[in-house]
Every structure is written in C-alpha cells, then in structure tokens.
XYZ file of C-alpha atoms in Angstrom:
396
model
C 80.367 -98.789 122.537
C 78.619 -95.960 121.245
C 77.883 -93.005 123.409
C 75.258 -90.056 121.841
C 75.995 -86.405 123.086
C 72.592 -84.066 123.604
C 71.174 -80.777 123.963
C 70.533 -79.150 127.323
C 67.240 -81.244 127.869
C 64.752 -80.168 130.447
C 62.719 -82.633 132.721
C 58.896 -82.170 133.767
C 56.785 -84.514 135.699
C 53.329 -84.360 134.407
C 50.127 -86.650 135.531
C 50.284 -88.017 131.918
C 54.094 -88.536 131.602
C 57.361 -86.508 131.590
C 57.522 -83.377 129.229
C 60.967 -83.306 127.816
C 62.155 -80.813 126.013
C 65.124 -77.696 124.842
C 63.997 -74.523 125.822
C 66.622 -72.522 123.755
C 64.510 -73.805 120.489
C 61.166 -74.253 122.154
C 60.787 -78.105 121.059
C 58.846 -80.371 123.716
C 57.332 -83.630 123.689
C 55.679 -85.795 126.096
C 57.437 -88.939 126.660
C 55.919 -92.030 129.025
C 57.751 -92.369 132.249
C 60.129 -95.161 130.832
C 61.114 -93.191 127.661
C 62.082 -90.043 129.937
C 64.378 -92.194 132.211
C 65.972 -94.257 129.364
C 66.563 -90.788 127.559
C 67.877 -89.818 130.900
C 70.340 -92.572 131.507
C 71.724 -91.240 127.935
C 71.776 -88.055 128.370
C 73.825 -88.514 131.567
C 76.421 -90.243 129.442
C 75.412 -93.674 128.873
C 76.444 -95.665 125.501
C 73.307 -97.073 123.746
C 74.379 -100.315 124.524
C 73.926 -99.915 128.379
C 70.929 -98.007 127.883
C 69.551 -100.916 126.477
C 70.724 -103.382 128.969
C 69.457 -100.727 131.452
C 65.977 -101.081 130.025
C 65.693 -104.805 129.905
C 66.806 -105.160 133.599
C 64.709 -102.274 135.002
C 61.450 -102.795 132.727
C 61.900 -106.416 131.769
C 61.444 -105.750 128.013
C 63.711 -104.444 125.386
C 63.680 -101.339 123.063
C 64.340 -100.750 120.268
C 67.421 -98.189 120.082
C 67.582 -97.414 116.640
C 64.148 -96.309 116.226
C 64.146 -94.380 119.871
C 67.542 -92.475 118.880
C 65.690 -91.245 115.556
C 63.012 -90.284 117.327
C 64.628 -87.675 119.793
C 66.864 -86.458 116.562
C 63.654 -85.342 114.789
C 62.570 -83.404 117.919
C 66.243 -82.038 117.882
C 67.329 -83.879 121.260
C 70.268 -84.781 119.795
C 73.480 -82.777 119.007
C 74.450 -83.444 115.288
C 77.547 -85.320 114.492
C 77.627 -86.864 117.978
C 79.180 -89.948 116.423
C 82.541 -88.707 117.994
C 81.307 -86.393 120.745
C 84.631 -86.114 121.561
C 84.966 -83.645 118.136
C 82.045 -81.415 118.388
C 82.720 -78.380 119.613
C 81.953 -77.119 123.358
C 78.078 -76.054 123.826
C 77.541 -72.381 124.229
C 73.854 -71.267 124.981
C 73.580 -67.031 124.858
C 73.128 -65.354 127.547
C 69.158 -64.750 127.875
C 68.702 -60.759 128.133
C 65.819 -59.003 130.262
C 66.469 -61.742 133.513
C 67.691 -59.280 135.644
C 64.642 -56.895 134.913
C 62.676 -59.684 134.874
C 63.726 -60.735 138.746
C 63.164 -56.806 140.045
C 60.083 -56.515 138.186
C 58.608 -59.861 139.813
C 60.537 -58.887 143.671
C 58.845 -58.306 146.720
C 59.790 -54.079 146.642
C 58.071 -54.144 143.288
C 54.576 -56.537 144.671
C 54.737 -53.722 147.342
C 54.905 -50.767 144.548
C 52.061 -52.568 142.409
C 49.547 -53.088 145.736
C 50.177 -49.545 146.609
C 49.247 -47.969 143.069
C 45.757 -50.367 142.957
C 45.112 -49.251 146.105
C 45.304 -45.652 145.460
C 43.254 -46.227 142.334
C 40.820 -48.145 144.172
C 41.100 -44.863 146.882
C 40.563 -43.186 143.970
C 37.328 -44.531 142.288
C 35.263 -44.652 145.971
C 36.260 -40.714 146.550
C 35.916 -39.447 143.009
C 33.061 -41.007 141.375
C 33.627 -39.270 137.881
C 36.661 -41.094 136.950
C 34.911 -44.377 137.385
C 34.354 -46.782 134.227
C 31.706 -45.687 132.180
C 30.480 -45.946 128.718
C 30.528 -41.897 128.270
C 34.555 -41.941 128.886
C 35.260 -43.034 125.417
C 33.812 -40.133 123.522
C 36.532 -38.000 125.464
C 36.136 -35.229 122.209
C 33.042 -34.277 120.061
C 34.943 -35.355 116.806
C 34.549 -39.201 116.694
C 37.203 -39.733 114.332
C 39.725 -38.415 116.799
C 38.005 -40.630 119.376
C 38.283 -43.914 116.905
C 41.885 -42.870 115.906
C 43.032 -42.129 119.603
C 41.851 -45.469 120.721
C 43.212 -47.400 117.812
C 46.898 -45.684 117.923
C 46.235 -46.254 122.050
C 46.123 -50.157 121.232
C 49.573 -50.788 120.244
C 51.383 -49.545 123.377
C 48.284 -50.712 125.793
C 48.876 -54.149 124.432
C 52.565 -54.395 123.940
C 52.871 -53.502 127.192
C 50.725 -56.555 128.275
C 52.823 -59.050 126.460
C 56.450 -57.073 127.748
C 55.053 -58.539 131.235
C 54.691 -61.857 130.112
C 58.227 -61.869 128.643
C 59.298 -60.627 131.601
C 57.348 -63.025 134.588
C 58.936 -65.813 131.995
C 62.683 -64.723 131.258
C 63.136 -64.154 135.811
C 62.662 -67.893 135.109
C 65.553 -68.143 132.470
C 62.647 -69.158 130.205
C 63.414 -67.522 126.704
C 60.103 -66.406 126.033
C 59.920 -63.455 122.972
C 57.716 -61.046 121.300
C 56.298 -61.498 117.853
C 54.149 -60.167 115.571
C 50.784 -61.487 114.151
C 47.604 -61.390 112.554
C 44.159 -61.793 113.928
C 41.696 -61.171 110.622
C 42.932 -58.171 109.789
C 44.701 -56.655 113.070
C 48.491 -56.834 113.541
C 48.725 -57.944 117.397
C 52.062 -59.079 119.585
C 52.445 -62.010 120.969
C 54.065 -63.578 123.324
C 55.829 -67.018 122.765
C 55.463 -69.082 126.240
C 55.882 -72.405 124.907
C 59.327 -72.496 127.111
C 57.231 -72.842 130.219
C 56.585 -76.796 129.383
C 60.330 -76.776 130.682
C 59.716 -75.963 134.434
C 57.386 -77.025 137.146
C 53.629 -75.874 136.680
C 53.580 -74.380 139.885
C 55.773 -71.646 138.427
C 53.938 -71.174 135.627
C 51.368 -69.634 137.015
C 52.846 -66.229 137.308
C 53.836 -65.604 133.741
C 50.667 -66.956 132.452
C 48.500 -63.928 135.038
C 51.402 -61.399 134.312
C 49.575 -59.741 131.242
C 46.537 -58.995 133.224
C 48.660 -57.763 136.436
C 50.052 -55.738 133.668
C 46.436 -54.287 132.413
C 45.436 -53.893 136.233
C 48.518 -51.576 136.891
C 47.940 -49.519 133.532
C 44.118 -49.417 134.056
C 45.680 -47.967 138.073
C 47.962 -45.423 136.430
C 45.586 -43.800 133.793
C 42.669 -43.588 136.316
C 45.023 -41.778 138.665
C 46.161 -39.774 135.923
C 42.370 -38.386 135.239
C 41.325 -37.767 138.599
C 44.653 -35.922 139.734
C 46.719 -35.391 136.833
C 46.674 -32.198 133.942
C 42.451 -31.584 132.817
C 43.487 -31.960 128.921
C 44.705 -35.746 130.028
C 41.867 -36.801 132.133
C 39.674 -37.247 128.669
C 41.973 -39.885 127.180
C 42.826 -41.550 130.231
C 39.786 -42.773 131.009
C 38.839 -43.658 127.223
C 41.913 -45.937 126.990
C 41.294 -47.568 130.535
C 37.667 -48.092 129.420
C 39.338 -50.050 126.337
C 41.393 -52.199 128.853
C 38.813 -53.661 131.392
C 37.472 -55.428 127.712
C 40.796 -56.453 127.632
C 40.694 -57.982 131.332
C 36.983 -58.897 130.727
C 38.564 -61.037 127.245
C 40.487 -63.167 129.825
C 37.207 -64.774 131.386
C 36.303 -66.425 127.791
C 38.096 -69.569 128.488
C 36.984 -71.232 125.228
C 39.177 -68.521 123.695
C 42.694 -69.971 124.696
C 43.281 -66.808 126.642
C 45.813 -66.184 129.784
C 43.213 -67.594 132.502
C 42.469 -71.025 130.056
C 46.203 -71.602 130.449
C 46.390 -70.911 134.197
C 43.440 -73.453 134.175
C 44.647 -76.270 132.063
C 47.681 -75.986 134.206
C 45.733 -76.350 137.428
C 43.596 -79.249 135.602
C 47.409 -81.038 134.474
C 46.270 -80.667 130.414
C 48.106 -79.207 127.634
C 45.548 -79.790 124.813
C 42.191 -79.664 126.604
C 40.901 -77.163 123.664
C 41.589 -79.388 120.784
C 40.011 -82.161 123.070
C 36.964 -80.435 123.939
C 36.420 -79.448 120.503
C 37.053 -83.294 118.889
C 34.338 -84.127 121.638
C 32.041 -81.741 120.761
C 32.486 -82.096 116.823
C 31.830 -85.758 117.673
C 28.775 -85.145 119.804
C 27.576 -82.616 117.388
C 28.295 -84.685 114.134
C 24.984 -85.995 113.111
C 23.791 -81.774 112.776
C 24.007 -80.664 109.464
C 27.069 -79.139 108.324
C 28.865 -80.220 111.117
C 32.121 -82.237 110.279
C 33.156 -85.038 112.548
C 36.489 -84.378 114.078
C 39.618 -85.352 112.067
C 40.601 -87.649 114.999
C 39.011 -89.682 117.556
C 38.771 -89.123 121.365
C 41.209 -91.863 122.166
C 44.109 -89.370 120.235
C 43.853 -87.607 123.427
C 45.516 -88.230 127.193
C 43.204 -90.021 129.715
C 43.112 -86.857 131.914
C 41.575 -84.774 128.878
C 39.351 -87.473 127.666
C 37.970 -86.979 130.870
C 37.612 -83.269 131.476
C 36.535 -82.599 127.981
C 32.663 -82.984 128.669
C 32.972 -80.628 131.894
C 35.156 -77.964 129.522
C 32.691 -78.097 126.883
C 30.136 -77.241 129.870
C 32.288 -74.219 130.105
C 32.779 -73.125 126.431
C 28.473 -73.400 126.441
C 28.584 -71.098 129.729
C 31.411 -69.234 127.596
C 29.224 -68.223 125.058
C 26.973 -67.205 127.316
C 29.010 -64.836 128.938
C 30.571 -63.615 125.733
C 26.763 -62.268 125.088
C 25.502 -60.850 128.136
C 29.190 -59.046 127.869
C 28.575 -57.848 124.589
C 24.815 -56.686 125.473
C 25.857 -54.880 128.154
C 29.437 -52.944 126.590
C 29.718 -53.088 123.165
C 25.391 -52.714 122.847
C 26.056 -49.477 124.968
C 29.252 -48.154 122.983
C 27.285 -48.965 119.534
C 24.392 -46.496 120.834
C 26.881 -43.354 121.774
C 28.415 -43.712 118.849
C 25.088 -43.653 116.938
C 23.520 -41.195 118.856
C 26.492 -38.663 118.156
C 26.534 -39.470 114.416
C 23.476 -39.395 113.864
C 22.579 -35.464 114.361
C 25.732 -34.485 112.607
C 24.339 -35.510 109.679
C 20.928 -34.751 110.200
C 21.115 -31.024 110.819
C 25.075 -30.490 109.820
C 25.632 -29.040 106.755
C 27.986 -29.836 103.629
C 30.395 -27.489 104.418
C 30.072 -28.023 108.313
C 33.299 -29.904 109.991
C 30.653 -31.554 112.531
C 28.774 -33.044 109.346
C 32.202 -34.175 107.684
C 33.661 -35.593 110.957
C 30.347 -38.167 110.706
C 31.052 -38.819 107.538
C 34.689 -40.071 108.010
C 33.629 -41.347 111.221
C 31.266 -43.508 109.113
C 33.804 -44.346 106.599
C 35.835 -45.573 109.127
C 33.652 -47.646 110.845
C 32.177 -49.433 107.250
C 36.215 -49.968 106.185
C 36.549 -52.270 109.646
C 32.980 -53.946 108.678
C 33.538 -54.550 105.029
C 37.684 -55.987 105.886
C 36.574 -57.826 108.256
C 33.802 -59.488 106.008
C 36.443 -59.994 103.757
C 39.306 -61.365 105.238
C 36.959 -63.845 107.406
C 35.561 -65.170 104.212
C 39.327 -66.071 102.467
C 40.014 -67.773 106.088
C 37.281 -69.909 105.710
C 38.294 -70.475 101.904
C 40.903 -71.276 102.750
C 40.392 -73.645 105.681
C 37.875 -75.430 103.390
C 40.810 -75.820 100.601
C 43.157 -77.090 103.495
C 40.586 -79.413 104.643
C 39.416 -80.983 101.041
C 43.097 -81.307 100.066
C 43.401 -83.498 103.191
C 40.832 -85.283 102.320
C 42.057 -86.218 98.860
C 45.577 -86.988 99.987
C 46.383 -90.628 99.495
C-alpha cells in the first residue's frame, strides 16, 4: 500500500469545478468535481490503491493514478519524498504577519471611524465650496515644475497606500497576499499579489478586492479636510494630490482594464479568465480586419460560463472605451489646457534670465522626457511581443 503525504491544500467550490490549491506558494488549479474529491480522499490519508478502488465504485470508471499523482506534483500538491511519509519532517507554515492589523483595520470600531471621516468630508465639500474637486487645484504654485514634481513624488505614498489596504483586507483572512514592485511602460508601480484569494469562498473576496478604493476614498476624506480646516500653506497640495486620486477611483470603472471592480465582477459573474476570453472572442470576431491576428486559441479553451459571458463583456470593453474618452475629454482635455495656458506666457513675454521663463522651459522638458520614454519603451514592448509571437510561430 502506498500512501502520498501533501501540502496544506485548500478547497473552493466554483460553478465550473473545485479550485484547489496552496496558498503559502500561491499555486491553484481548477480541478472537475471528481478530481477534487479523489485528491481529497488522498489527502485525508488514503493509499493510492483505495483511492482508486474509491473511484471505480463511486464514479464507475477507473483512473489512472500514475498520471493523476504527476499531475498534482507539477502544481506542487505533493510533499517531496513522500515515499515514506513517515520520514519527512513535521510541516511548519510561518506565521503570516500584519493579521492582527489586518482584523482591527477591517472591525466594526474602524467601519465606524472610516463612515465618520467621509462624512465630515462630505460635510465638508456642501459647506465649503472651494475645497471641492476642480481642475484649478492642481496648479497649487505658479512654478509648474514644482507642481509636476509634487504630484509625481505624491504618487508613491498615494498608491502604496492603496495596495497596503489590499494586503491588509487579504492577510485578516490568513491569505498571504504581498507587495511587489513593477513596471508599467516606464513607471515603477506596487502591486499587490491576491492570487491567494482563489483559496477561500468568493463571498469573502469581495472585500479585499474594494479595499484599495476604500483606501483612496479615506485619503481623498483626509486631504480635503486637511485644506478646508487644516494650516493655509497645506491646503494647496492637498487638494492637488486628491484631484490626482479621484483619476485613480475613476481608473477602477474601466473594466476592460483588469482593475479592482473587473475582479469584484468576474467574481460576482463565477469567472476567473473572462478577459482572456473576451479578448479570444473578439480577436476571433475581428479576424478577417486587416492586421488583426486570430486568437492563439479557440473559444472552446475556455469554461462554459465564460464562453457565454464573453459577447456581453466585450459589450462592456466597447462601452469601456467609451467611457475611457468622454473621461479623458472631460479631465485630462481640461488639465492639458492649464498647463498650456500657464506655459505658454512664460515664454512669450519672460525673459532669458527670468525664473518664470526658465521654470517653462524645464516644465517643458519635463513633459517631452515622459512623451518621448513613453514612445520609446511602448515601441520595444511591441518589438518585442512581435518577436515572442513569430518565435511561437516557428516553434516545431
């Protein structure tokens, strides 16, 4: 008799099967219902020999062992050397750091402190109407480079703060969900890993996917509330940075874009891969257009319930784009003209030696550098996605 000694293995009902996985190294897969509860009968102890004879009765087929066992060791299921369990060593899984702060952050005292502070600022915006959200707040100081500095050094705390609620709303759950760092072109951003959340019950997912944006909420609260009440030489920046953060909250409403709200709504919709589905249906749709590539796989890679919802999402991604515009015309269209409009007669009537006239022309410099990297760094992306697609392509 030979018994097989696993991980901690997590079990997760889903419409199209049973998500298994270890959260300590973030590896899932989606098994069909009789996979999970013959992988279940082994991990409870089991030898593969009544697992098998398990299967035959209950199903009224066989299985092949061999081939199932080597499966779950490539996703890392199973505990190396388990051909004597009763030598390997006894599992010891680290303590996960930040629960604790994670449970009082997510309690009810701390709901109660968060719904008082958006209240106030809410108080705060109807009685005082000059700290409300307006294009204007940003240039908070005649010298634009201080302005473009300010809100670029503003970023990195604004947004790390985000994520630190998301790793928070996830490790309350004993989820070990981390920080990283990343690129998008040519900006360094954090990121949160979340992947451990395929490891409990969607309903509880729900929180840590919407904690970033309670997170912008409570900052946008706290720096409005700052600027109408706090110290005059603070009010300036305030509002500038929470300016920069409802774009932030806006970004959640592009769905198409993978962001916090497209995961609270492929969990509502029971999908994990509705983007890449959408996407092979459009490609496929879209394929007789010129330079338009047919996906690399069909629609039947996909799970029934995404087959099906992929026509509706692409509905959304068109509405999406729509959004994304009318967004744009209305905020970034607005920001583009201030900016231009308080360049532009610093060096018209500035002079050489004038600090107004070379604040532009940094200002200017500044603004070119971004334009010019971000030319060039989108370019070698699509390099080299076109090298990593023609060297599939050419692979025997």
């Amino acid at each position: 008799m030979t018994a097989v000694e696993f991980h901690p293995l997590t079990f997760v009902d889903e419409p199209d099967g049973v998500v298994v996985g270890r959260s300590d190294t973030q590896s899932y897969a989606v098994l069909p219902d009789d996979g999970a509860a013959l992988l279940r009968r082994l991990a409870s102890g089991m030898t593969l020999e009544e697992a098998a004879q398990w299967y035959h009765t209950e199903f009224g087929e066989s299985v092949d062992m061999t081939d199932f066992l080597d499966t779950l060791r490539e996703l890392g299921f199973v505990r190396e050397g388990t051909d004597d369990p009763a030598r390997l060593p006894p599992l010891r899984l680290p303590p996960l750091r930040l629960r604790r702060l994670g449970a009082w952050a997510f309690s009810p005292a701390a709901w109660a402190g968060y719904a008082a502070l958006v209240t106030a600022c809410l108080v705060m915006l109807v009685t005082h109407p000059g700290v409300r959200p307006h294009t204007d707040n940003v240039f908070f100081s005649p010298s634009l480079v201080v302005v473009q500095v300010s809100l670029a050094l503003a970023q990195v705390p604004a947004v790390s703060w985000h994520e630190f609620f998301h790793v928070l709303a996830g490790r309350r759950l004993g989820v070990p969900t981390r920080l990283s760092m990343s690129r998008r072109l040519y900006f360094l951003v954090v990121e949160t890993d979340l992947d451990g959340l395929y490891g409990v019950p969607r309903r509880k997912r729900y929180v840590p996917f919407l904690a970033g944006m309670l997170a912008d909420v409570l900052l946008f609260s706290a720096l409005t509330l700052l600027a109408g009440s706090g110290p005059s030489w603070a009010a300036g920046p305030a509002l500038a940075v929470a300016y920069t953060i409802l774009f932030r909250l806006v970004w959640q409403f592009y769905l198409f874009l993978r962001t916090d709200l497209y995961y609270v709504f492929t969990t509502l919709l029971g999908c994990s891969a509705l983007h890449d589905a959408t996407s092979a249906y459009l490609r496929t749709k879209l394929s007789r257009l010129p330079g338009v590539r047919p996906p690399d796989l069909d629609e039947s890679a996909w799970s029934p319930r995404e087959r099906l919802m992929a026509p509706w999402f692409a509905l959304v991604t068109v509405c999406g784009v729509g959004f994304l515009l009318a967004t744009a015309a209305l905020a970034v269209v607005p920001l583009l003209w201030g900016f231009a409009t308080r360049l532009g007669p610093q060096l018209a009537h500035g002079t050489a030696g004038g600090a107004g006239f070379w604040d532009a022309i940094v200002s200017l410099a500044l603004f070119f550098t971004d334009f010019a990297l971000l030319v060039v760094v989108s370019r070698r992306e699509a390099a080299r996605r076109g090298t990593h697609s023609r060297s599939k392509e050419t692979t025997p």
